[in-house]
PDB file of C-alpha atoms in Angstrom:
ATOM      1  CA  UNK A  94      -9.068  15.719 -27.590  1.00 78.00           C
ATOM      2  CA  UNK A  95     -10.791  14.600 -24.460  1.00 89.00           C
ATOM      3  CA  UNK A  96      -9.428  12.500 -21.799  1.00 88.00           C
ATOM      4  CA  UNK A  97     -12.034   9.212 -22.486  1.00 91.00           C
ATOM      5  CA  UNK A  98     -10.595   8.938 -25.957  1.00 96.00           C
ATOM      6  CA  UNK A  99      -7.096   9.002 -24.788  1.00 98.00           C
ATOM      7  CA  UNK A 100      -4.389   6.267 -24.716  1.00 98.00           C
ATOM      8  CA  UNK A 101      -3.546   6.617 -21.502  1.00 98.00           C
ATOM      9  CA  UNK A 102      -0.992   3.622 -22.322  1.00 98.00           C
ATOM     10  CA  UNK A 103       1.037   5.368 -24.781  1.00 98.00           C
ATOM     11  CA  UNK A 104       1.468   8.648 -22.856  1.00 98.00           C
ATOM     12  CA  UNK A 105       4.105   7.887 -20.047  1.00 97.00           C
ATOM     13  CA  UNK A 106       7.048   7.079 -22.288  1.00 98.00           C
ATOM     14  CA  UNK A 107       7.889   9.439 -24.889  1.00 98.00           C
ATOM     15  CA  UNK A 108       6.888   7.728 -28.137  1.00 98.00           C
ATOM     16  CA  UNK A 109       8.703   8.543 -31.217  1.00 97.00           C
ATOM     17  CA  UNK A 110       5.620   9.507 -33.322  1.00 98.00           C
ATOM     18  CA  UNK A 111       5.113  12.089 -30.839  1.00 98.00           C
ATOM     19  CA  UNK A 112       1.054  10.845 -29.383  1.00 98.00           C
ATOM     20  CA  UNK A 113       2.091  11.769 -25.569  1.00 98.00           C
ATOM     21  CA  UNK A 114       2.737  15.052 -26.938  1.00 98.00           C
ATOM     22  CA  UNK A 115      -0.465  15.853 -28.579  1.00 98.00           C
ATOM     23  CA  UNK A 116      -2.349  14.946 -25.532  1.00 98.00           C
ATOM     24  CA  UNK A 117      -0.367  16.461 -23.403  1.00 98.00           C
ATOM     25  CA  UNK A 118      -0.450  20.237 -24.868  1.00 97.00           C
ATOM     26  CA  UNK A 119      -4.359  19.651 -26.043  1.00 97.00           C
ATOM     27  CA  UNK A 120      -4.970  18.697 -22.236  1.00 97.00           C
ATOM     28  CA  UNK A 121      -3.269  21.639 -21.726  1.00 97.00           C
ATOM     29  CA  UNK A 122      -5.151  24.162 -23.689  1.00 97.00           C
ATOM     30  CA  UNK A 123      -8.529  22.573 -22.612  1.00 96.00           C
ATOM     31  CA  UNK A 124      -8.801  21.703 -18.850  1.00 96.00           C
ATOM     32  CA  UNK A 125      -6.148  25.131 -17.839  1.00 95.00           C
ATOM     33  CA  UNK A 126      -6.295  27.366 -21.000  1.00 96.00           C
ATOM     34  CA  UNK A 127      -2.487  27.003 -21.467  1.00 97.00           C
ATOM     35  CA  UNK A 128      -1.058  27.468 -25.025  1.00 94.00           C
ATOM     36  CA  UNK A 129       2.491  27.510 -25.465  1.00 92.00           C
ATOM     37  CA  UNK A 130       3.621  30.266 -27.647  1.00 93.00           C
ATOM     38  CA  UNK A 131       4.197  30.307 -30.940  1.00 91.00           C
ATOM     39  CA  UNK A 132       7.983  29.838 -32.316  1.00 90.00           C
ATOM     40  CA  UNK A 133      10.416  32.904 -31.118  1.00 95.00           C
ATOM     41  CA  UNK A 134      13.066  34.892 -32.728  1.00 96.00           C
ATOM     42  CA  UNK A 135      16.087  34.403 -32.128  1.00 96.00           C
ATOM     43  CA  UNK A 136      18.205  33.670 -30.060  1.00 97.00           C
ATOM     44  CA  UNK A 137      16.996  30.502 -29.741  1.00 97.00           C
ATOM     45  CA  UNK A 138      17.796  26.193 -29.445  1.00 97.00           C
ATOM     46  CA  UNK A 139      16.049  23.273 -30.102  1.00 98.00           C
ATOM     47  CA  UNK A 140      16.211  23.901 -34.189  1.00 96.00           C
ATOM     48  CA  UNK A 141      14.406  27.568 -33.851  1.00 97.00           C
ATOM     49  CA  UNK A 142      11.870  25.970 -31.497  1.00 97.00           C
ATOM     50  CA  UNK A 143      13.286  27.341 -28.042  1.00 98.00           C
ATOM     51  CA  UNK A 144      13.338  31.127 -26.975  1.00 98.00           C
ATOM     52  CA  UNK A 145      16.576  32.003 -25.066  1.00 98.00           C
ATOM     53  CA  UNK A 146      15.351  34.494 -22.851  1.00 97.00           C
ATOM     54  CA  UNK A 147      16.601  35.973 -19.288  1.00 96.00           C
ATOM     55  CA  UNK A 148      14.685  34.564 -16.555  1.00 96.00           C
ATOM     56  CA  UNK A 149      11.179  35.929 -15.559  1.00 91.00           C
ATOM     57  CA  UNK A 150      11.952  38.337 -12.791  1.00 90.00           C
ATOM     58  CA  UNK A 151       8.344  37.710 -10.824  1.00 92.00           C
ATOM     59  CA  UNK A 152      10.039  34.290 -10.565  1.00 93.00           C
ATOM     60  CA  UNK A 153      11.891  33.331  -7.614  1.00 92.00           C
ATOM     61  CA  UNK A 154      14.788  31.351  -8.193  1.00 93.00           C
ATOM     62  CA  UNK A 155      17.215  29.335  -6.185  1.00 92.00           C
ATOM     63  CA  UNK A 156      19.512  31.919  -4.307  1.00 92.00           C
ATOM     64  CA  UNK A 157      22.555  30.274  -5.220  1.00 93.00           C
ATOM     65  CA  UNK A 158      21.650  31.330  -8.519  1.00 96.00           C
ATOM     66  CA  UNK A 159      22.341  34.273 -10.841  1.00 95.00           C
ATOM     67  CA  UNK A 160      21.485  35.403 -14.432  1.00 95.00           C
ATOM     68  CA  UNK A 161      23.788  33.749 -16.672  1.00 95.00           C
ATOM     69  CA  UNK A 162      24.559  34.369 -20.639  1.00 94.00           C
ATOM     70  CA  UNK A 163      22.011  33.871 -23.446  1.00 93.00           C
ATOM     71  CA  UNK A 164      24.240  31.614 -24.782  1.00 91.00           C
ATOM     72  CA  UNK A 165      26.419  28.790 -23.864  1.00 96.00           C
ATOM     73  CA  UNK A 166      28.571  25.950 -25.429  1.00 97.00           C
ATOM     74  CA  UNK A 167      26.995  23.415 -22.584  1.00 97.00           C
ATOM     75  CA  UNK A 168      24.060  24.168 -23.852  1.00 98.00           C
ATOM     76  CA  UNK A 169      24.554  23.163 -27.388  1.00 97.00           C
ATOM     77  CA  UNK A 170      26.127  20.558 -25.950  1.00 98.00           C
ATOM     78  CA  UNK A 171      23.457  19.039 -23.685  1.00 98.00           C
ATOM     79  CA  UNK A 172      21.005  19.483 -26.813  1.00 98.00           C
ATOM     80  CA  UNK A 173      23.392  17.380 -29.202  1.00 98.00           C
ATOM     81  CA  UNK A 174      23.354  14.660 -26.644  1.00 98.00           C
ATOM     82  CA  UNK A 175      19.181  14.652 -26.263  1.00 98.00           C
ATOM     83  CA  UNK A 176      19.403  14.425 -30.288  1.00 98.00           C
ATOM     84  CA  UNK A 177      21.883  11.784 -30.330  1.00 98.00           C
ATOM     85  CA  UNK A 178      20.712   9.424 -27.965  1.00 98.00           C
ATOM     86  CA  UNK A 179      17.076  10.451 -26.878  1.00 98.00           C
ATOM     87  CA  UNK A 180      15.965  12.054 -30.548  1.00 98.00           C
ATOM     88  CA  UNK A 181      11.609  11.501 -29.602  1.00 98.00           C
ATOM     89  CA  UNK A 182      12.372  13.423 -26.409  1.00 98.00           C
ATOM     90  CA  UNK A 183      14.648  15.963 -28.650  1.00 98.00           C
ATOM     91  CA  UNK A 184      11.676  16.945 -30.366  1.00 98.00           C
ATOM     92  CA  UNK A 185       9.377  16.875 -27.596  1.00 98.00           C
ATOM     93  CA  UNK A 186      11.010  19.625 -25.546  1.00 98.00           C
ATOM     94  CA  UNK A 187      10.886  21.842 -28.491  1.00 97.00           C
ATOM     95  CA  UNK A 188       6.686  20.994 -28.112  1.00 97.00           C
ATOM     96  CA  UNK A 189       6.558  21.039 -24.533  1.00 98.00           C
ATOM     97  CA  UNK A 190       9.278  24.040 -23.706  1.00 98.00           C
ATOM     98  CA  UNK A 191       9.131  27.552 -24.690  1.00 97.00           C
ATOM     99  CA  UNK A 192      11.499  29.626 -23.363  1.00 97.00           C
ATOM    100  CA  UNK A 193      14.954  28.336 -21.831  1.00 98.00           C
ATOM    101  CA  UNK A 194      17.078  30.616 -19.363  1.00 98.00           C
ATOM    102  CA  UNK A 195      20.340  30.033 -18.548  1.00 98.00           C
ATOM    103  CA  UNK A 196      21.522  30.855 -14.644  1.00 97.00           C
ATOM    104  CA  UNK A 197      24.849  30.879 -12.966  1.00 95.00           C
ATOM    105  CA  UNK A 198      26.283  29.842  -9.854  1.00 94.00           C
ATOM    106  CA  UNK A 199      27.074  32.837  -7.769  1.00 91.00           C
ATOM    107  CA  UNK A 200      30.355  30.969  -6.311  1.00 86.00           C
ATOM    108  CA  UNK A 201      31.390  29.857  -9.550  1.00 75.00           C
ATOM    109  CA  UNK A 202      31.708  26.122 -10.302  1.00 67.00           C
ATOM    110  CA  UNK A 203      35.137  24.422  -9.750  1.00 69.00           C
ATOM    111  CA  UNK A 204      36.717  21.990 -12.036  1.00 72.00           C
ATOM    112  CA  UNK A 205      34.886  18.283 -11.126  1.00 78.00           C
ATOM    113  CA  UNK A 206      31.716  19.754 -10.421  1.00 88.00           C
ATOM    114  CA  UNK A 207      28.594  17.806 -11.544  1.00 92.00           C
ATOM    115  CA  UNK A 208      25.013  18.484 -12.216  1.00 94.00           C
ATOM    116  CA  UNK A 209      22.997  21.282 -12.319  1.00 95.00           C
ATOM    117  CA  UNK A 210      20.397  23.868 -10.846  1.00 96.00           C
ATOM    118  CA  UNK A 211      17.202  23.677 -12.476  1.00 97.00           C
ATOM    119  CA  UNK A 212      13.266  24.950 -11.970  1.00 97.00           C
ATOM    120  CA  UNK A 213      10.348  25.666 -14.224  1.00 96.00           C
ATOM    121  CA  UNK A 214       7.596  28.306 -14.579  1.00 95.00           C
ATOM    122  CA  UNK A 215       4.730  26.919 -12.415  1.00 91.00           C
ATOM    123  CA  UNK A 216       1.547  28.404 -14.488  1.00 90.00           C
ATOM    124  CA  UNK A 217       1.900  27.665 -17.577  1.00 93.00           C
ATOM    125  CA  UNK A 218       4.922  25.942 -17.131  1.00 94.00           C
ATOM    126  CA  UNK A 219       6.285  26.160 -20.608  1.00 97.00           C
ATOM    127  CA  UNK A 220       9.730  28.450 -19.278  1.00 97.00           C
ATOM    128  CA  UNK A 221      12.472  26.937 -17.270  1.00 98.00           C
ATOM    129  CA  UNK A 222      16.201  27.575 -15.687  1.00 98.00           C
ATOM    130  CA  UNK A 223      19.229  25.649 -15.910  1.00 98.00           C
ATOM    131  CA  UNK A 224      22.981  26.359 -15.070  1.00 96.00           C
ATOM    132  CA  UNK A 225      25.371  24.797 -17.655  1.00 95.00           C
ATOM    133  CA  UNK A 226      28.767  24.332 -15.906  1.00 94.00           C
ATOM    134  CA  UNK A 227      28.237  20.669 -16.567  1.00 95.00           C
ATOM    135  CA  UNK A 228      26.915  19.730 -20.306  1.00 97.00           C
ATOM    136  CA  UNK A 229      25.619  16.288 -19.534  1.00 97.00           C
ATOM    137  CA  UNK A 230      24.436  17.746 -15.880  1.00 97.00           C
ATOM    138  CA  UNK A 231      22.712  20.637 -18.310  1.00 98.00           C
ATOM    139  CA  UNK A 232      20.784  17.535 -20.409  1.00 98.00           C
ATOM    140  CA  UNK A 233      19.764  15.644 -17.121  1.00 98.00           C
ATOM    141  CA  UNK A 234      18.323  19.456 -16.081  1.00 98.00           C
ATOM    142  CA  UNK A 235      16.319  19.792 -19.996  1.00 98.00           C
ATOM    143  CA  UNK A 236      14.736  16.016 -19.697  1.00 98.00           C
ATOM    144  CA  UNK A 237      13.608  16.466 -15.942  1.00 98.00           C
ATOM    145  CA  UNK A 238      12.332  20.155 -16.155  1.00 98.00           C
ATOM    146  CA  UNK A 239      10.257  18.507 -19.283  1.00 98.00           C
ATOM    147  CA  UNK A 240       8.798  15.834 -17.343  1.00 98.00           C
ATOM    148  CA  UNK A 241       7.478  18.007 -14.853  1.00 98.00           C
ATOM    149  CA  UNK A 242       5.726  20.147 -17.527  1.00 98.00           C
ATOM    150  CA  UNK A 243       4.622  17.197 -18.977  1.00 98.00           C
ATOM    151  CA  UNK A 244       2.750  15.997 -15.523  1.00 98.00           C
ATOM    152  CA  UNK A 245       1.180  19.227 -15.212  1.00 98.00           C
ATOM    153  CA  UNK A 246       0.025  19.234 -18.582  1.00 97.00           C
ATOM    154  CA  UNK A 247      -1.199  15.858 -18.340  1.00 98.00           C
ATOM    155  CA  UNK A 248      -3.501  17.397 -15.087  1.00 97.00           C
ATOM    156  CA  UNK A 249      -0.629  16.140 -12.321  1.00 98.00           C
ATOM    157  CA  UNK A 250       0.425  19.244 -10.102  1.00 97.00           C
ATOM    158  CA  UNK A 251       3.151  19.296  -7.306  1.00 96.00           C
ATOM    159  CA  UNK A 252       0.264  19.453  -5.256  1.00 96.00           C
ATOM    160  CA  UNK A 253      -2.977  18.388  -6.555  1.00 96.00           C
ATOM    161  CA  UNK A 254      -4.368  16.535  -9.377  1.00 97.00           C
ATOM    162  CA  UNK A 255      -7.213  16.835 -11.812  1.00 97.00           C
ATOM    163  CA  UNK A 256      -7.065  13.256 -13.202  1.00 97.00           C
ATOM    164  CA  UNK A 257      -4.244  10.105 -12.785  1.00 98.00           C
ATOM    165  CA  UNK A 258      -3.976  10.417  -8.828  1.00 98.00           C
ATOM    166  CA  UNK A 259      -6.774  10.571  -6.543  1.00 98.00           C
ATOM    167  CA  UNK A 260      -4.705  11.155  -2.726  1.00 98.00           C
ATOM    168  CA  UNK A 261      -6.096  14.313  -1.434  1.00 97.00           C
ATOM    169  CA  UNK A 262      -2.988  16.776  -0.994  1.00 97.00           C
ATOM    170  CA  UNK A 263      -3.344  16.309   2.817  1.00 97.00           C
ATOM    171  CA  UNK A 264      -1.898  12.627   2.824  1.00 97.00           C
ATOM    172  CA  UNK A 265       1.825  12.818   2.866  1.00 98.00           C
ATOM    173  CA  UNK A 266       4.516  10.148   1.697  1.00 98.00           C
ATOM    174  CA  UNK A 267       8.134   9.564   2.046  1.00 97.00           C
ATOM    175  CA  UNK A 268      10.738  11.027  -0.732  1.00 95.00           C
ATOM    176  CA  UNK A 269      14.035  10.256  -0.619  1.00 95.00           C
ATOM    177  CA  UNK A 270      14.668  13.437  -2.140  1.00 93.00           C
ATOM    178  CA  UNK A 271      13.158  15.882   0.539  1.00 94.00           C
ATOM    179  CA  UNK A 272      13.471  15.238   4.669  1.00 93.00           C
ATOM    180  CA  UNK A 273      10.325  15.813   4.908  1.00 95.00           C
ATOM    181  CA  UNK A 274       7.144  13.953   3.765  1.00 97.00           C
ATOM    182  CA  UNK A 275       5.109  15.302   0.769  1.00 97.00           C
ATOM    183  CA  UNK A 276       2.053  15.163  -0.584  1.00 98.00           C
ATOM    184  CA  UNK A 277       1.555  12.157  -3.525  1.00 98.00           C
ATOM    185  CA  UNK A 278       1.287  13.698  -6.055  1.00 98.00           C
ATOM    186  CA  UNK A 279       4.813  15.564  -5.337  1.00 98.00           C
ATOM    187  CA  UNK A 280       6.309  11.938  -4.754  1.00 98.00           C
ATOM    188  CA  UNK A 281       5.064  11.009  -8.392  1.00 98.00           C
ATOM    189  CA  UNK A 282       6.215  13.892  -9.999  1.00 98.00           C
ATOM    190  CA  UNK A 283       9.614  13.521  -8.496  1.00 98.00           C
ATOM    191  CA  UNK A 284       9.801   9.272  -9.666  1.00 98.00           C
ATOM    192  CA  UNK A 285       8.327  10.359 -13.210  1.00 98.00           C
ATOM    193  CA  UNK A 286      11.457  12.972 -13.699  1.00 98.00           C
ATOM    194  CA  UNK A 287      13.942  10.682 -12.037  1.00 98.00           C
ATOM    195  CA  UNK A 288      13.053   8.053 -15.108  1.00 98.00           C
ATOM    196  CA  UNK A 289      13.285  10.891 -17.670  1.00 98.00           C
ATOM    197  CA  UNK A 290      16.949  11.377 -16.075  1.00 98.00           C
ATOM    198  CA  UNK A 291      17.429   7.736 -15.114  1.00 98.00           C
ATOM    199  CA  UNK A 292      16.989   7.174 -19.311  1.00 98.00           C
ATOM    200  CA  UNK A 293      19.007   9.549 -20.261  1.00 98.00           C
ATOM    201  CA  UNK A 294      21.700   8.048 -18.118  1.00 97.00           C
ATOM    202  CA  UNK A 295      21.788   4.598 -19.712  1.00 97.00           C
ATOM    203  CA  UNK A 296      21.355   6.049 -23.286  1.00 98.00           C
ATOM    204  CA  UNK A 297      24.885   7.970 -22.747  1.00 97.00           C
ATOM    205  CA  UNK A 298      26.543   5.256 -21.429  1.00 97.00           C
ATOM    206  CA  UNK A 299      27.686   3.800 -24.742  1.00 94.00           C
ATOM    207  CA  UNK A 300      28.535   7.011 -25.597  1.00 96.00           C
ATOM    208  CA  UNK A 301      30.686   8.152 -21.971  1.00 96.00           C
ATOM    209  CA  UNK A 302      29.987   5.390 -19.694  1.00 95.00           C
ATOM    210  CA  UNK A 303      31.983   6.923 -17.055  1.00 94.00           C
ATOM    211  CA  UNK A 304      30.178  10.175 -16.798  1.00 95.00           C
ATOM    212  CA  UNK A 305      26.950   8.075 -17.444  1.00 96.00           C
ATOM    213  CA  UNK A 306      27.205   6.239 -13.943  1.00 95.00           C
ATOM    214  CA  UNK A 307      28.449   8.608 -12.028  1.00 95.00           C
ATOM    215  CA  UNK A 308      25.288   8.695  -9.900  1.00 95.00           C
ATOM    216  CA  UNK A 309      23.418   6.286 -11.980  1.00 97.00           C
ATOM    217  CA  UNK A 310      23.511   3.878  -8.398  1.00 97.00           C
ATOM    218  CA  UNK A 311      21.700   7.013  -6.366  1.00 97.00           C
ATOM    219  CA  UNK A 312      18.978   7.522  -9.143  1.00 97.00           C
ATOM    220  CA  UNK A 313      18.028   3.719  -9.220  1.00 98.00           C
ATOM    221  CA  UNK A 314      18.042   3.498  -5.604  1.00 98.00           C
ATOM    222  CA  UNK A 315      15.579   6.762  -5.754  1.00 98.00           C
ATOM    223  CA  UNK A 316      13.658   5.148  -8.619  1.00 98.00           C
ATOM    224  CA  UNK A 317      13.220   1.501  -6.490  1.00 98.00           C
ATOM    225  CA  UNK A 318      12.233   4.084  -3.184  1.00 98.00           C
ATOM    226  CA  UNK A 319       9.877   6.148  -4.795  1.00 98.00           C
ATOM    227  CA  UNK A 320       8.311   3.673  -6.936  1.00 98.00           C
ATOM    228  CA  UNK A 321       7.749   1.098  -3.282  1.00 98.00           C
ATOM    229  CA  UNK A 322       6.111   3.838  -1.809  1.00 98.00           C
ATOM    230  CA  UNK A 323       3.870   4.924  -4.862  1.00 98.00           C
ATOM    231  CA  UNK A 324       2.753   1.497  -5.495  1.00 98.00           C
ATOM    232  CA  UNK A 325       1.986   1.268  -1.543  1.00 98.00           C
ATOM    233  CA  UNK A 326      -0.263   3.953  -1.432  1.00 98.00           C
ATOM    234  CA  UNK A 327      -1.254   5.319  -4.756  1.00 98.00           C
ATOM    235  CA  UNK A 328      -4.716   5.673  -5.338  1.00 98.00           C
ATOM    236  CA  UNK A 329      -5.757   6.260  -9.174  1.00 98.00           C
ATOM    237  CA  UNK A 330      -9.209   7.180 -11.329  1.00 98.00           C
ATOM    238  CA  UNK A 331      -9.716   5.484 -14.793  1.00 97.00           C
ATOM    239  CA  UNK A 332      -6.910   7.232 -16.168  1.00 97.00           C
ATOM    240  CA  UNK A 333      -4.579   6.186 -13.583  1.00 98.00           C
ATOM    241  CA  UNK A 334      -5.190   2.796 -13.978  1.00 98.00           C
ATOM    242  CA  UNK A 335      -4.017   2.670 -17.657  1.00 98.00           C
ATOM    243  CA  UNK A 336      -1.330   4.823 -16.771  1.00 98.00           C
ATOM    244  CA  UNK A 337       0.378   3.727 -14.271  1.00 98.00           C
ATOM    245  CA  UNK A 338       1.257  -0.021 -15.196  1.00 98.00           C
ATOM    246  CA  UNK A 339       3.203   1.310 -18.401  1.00 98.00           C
ATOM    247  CA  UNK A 340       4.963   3.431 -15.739  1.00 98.00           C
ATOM    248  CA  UNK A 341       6.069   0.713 -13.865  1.00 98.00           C
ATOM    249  CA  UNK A 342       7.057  -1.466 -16.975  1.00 98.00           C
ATOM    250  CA  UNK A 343       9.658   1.676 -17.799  1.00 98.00           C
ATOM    251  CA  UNK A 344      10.980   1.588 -14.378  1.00 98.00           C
ATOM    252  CA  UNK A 345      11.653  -1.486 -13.926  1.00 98.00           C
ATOM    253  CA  UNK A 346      13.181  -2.160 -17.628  1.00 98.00           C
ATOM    254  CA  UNK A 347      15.320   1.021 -16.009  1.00 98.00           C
ATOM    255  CA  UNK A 348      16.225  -0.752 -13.248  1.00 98.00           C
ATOM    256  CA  UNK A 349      17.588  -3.874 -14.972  1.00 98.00           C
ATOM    257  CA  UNK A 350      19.487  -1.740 -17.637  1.00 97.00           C
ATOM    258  CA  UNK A 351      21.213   0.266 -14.925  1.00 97.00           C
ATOM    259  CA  UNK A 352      22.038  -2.260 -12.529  1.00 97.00           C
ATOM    260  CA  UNK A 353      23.394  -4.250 -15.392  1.00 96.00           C
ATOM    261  CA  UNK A 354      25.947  -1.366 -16.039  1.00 96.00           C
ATOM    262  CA  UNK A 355      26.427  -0.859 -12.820  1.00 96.00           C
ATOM    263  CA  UNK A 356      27.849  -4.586 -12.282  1.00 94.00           C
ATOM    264  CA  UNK A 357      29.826  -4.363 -15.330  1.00 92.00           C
ATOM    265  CA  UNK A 358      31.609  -1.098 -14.116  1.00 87.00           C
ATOM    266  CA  UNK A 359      32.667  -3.206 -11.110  1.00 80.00           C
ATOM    267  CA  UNK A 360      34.980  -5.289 -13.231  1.00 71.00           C
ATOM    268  CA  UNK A 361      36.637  -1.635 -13.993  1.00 59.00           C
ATOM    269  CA  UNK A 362      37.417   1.665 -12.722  1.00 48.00           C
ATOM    270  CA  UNK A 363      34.947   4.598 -13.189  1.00 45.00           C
ATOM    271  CA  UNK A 364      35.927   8.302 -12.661  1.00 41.00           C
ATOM    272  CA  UNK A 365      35.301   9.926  -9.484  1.00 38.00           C
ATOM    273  CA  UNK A 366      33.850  13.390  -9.278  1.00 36.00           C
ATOM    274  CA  UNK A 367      35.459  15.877  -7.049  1.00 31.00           C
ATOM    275  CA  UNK A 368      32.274  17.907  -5.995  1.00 34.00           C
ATOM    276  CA  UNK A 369      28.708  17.105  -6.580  1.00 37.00           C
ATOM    277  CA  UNK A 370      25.397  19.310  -7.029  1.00 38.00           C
ATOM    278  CA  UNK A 371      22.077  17.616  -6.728  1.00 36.00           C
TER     279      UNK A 371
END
């Protein structure tokens, strides 16, 4: 597959037949020579698909962070929610992830807490980290690390770009998730994982809309940020230009679906975390 014969409509959202896939992983394996592995022994999640491994020492990870067990109920947890609710993107993190490690918080995790710690592998990025105290928090972790290796597949780094985005690294934006500016690229890798996450959200809400919109407001305030200052600066290639207007179509159906919820839960009362972890 070469990138003039590409879709580039079809490859932002997952799609249920699984096209975004494909590209990304033959992308992959012909512009950086990355091939994800082939299927592990056990132990393993995702329907055999997933090696649970400790994390890759060489790897720095947060300090906050510790190894955790192989196994954990979250886990299974977060992966029966992705299946539930989010089945293409079930199946495409058993494409696009190889090998899952689970970390723990040093401190351990009080009762209330929400979220999670998460990173991936940055060359090839088929490994990542998450913590589990939190089973949805866990799932939010799975769908964003994927995104990112998505983007990278797709030729997106943090920090530079192959194809999609043309800003030289040099240029830096606002991000309402750092305090400091950051190069575009980094900006459009953080919106693209805040949709995966921002999906996921309203998907679970018919399931536990209480834990669904507990910070379903922050992540469509990031969304709208992110996505003004993108669409202020961005500057795109071919690619880019069929690209990024499906983007925008998902964010903003995102948008309206959360907001929606959101004014509905003002008629009620939502639960109230105790403790947060972003």
């Amino acid at each position: 597959m070469t990138p003039d014969v590409v879709d580039w409509t079809r490859v932002c959202e997952p799609q249920p037949d699984g096209y975004d896939t494909r590209v990304a992983l033959a992308l992959a394996a012909r512009d950086l020579h990355w091939q994800r592995p082939p299927p592990p022994a056990p132990p393993y999640a995702f329907d055999g698909r997933v090696a649970l491994r400790a994390w890759r020492p060489d790897i720095p990870v947060n300090p906050r962070l510790g190894p955790g067990p192989l196994e954990h109920p979250n886990l299974r947890r977060a992966e029966a929610c992705l299946k539930s609710v989010w089945p293409a993107v079930h199946r495409q993190f058993a494409e696009l992830v190889a090998e899952l490690a689970l970390m723990e918080l040093r401190e351990p995790a009080g009762d209330g807490l929400i979220g999670s710690y998460s990173s991936h592998a940055p060359a090839p990025p088929f490994a990542i980290y998450t913590t589990c105290f939190d089973a949805f928090g866990t799932a939010e972790s799975l769908v964003h690390e994927m995104a990112h290796i998505k983007l990278r597949c797709l030729g997106v780094q943090v920090e530079s770009s192959t194809r999609l985005i043309a800003n030289p690294p040099s240029e830096l934006y606002r991000s309402p998730l750092r305090s400091y500016p950051r190069p575009m690229t980094a900006v459009v890798h953080a919106f693209y994982s805040w949709l995966h996450i921002t999906e996921l959200d309203v998907r679970w809400a018919d399931i536990d809309p209480g834990r669904a919109r507990m910070r379903l407001a922050r992540n469509c305030d990031w969304i709208e940020s992110m996505g003004h200052e993108i669409l202020t600066h961005v500057r795109i290639d071919d690619a880019g230009r069929q690209f990024l207007p499906p983007l925008f179509a998902w964010a903003g159906r995102l948008l309206s679906r959360g907001r929606t919820l959101l004014r509905a839960a003002d008629t009620g009362s939502a639960p109230t975390p105790t403790a947060e972890v972003a």
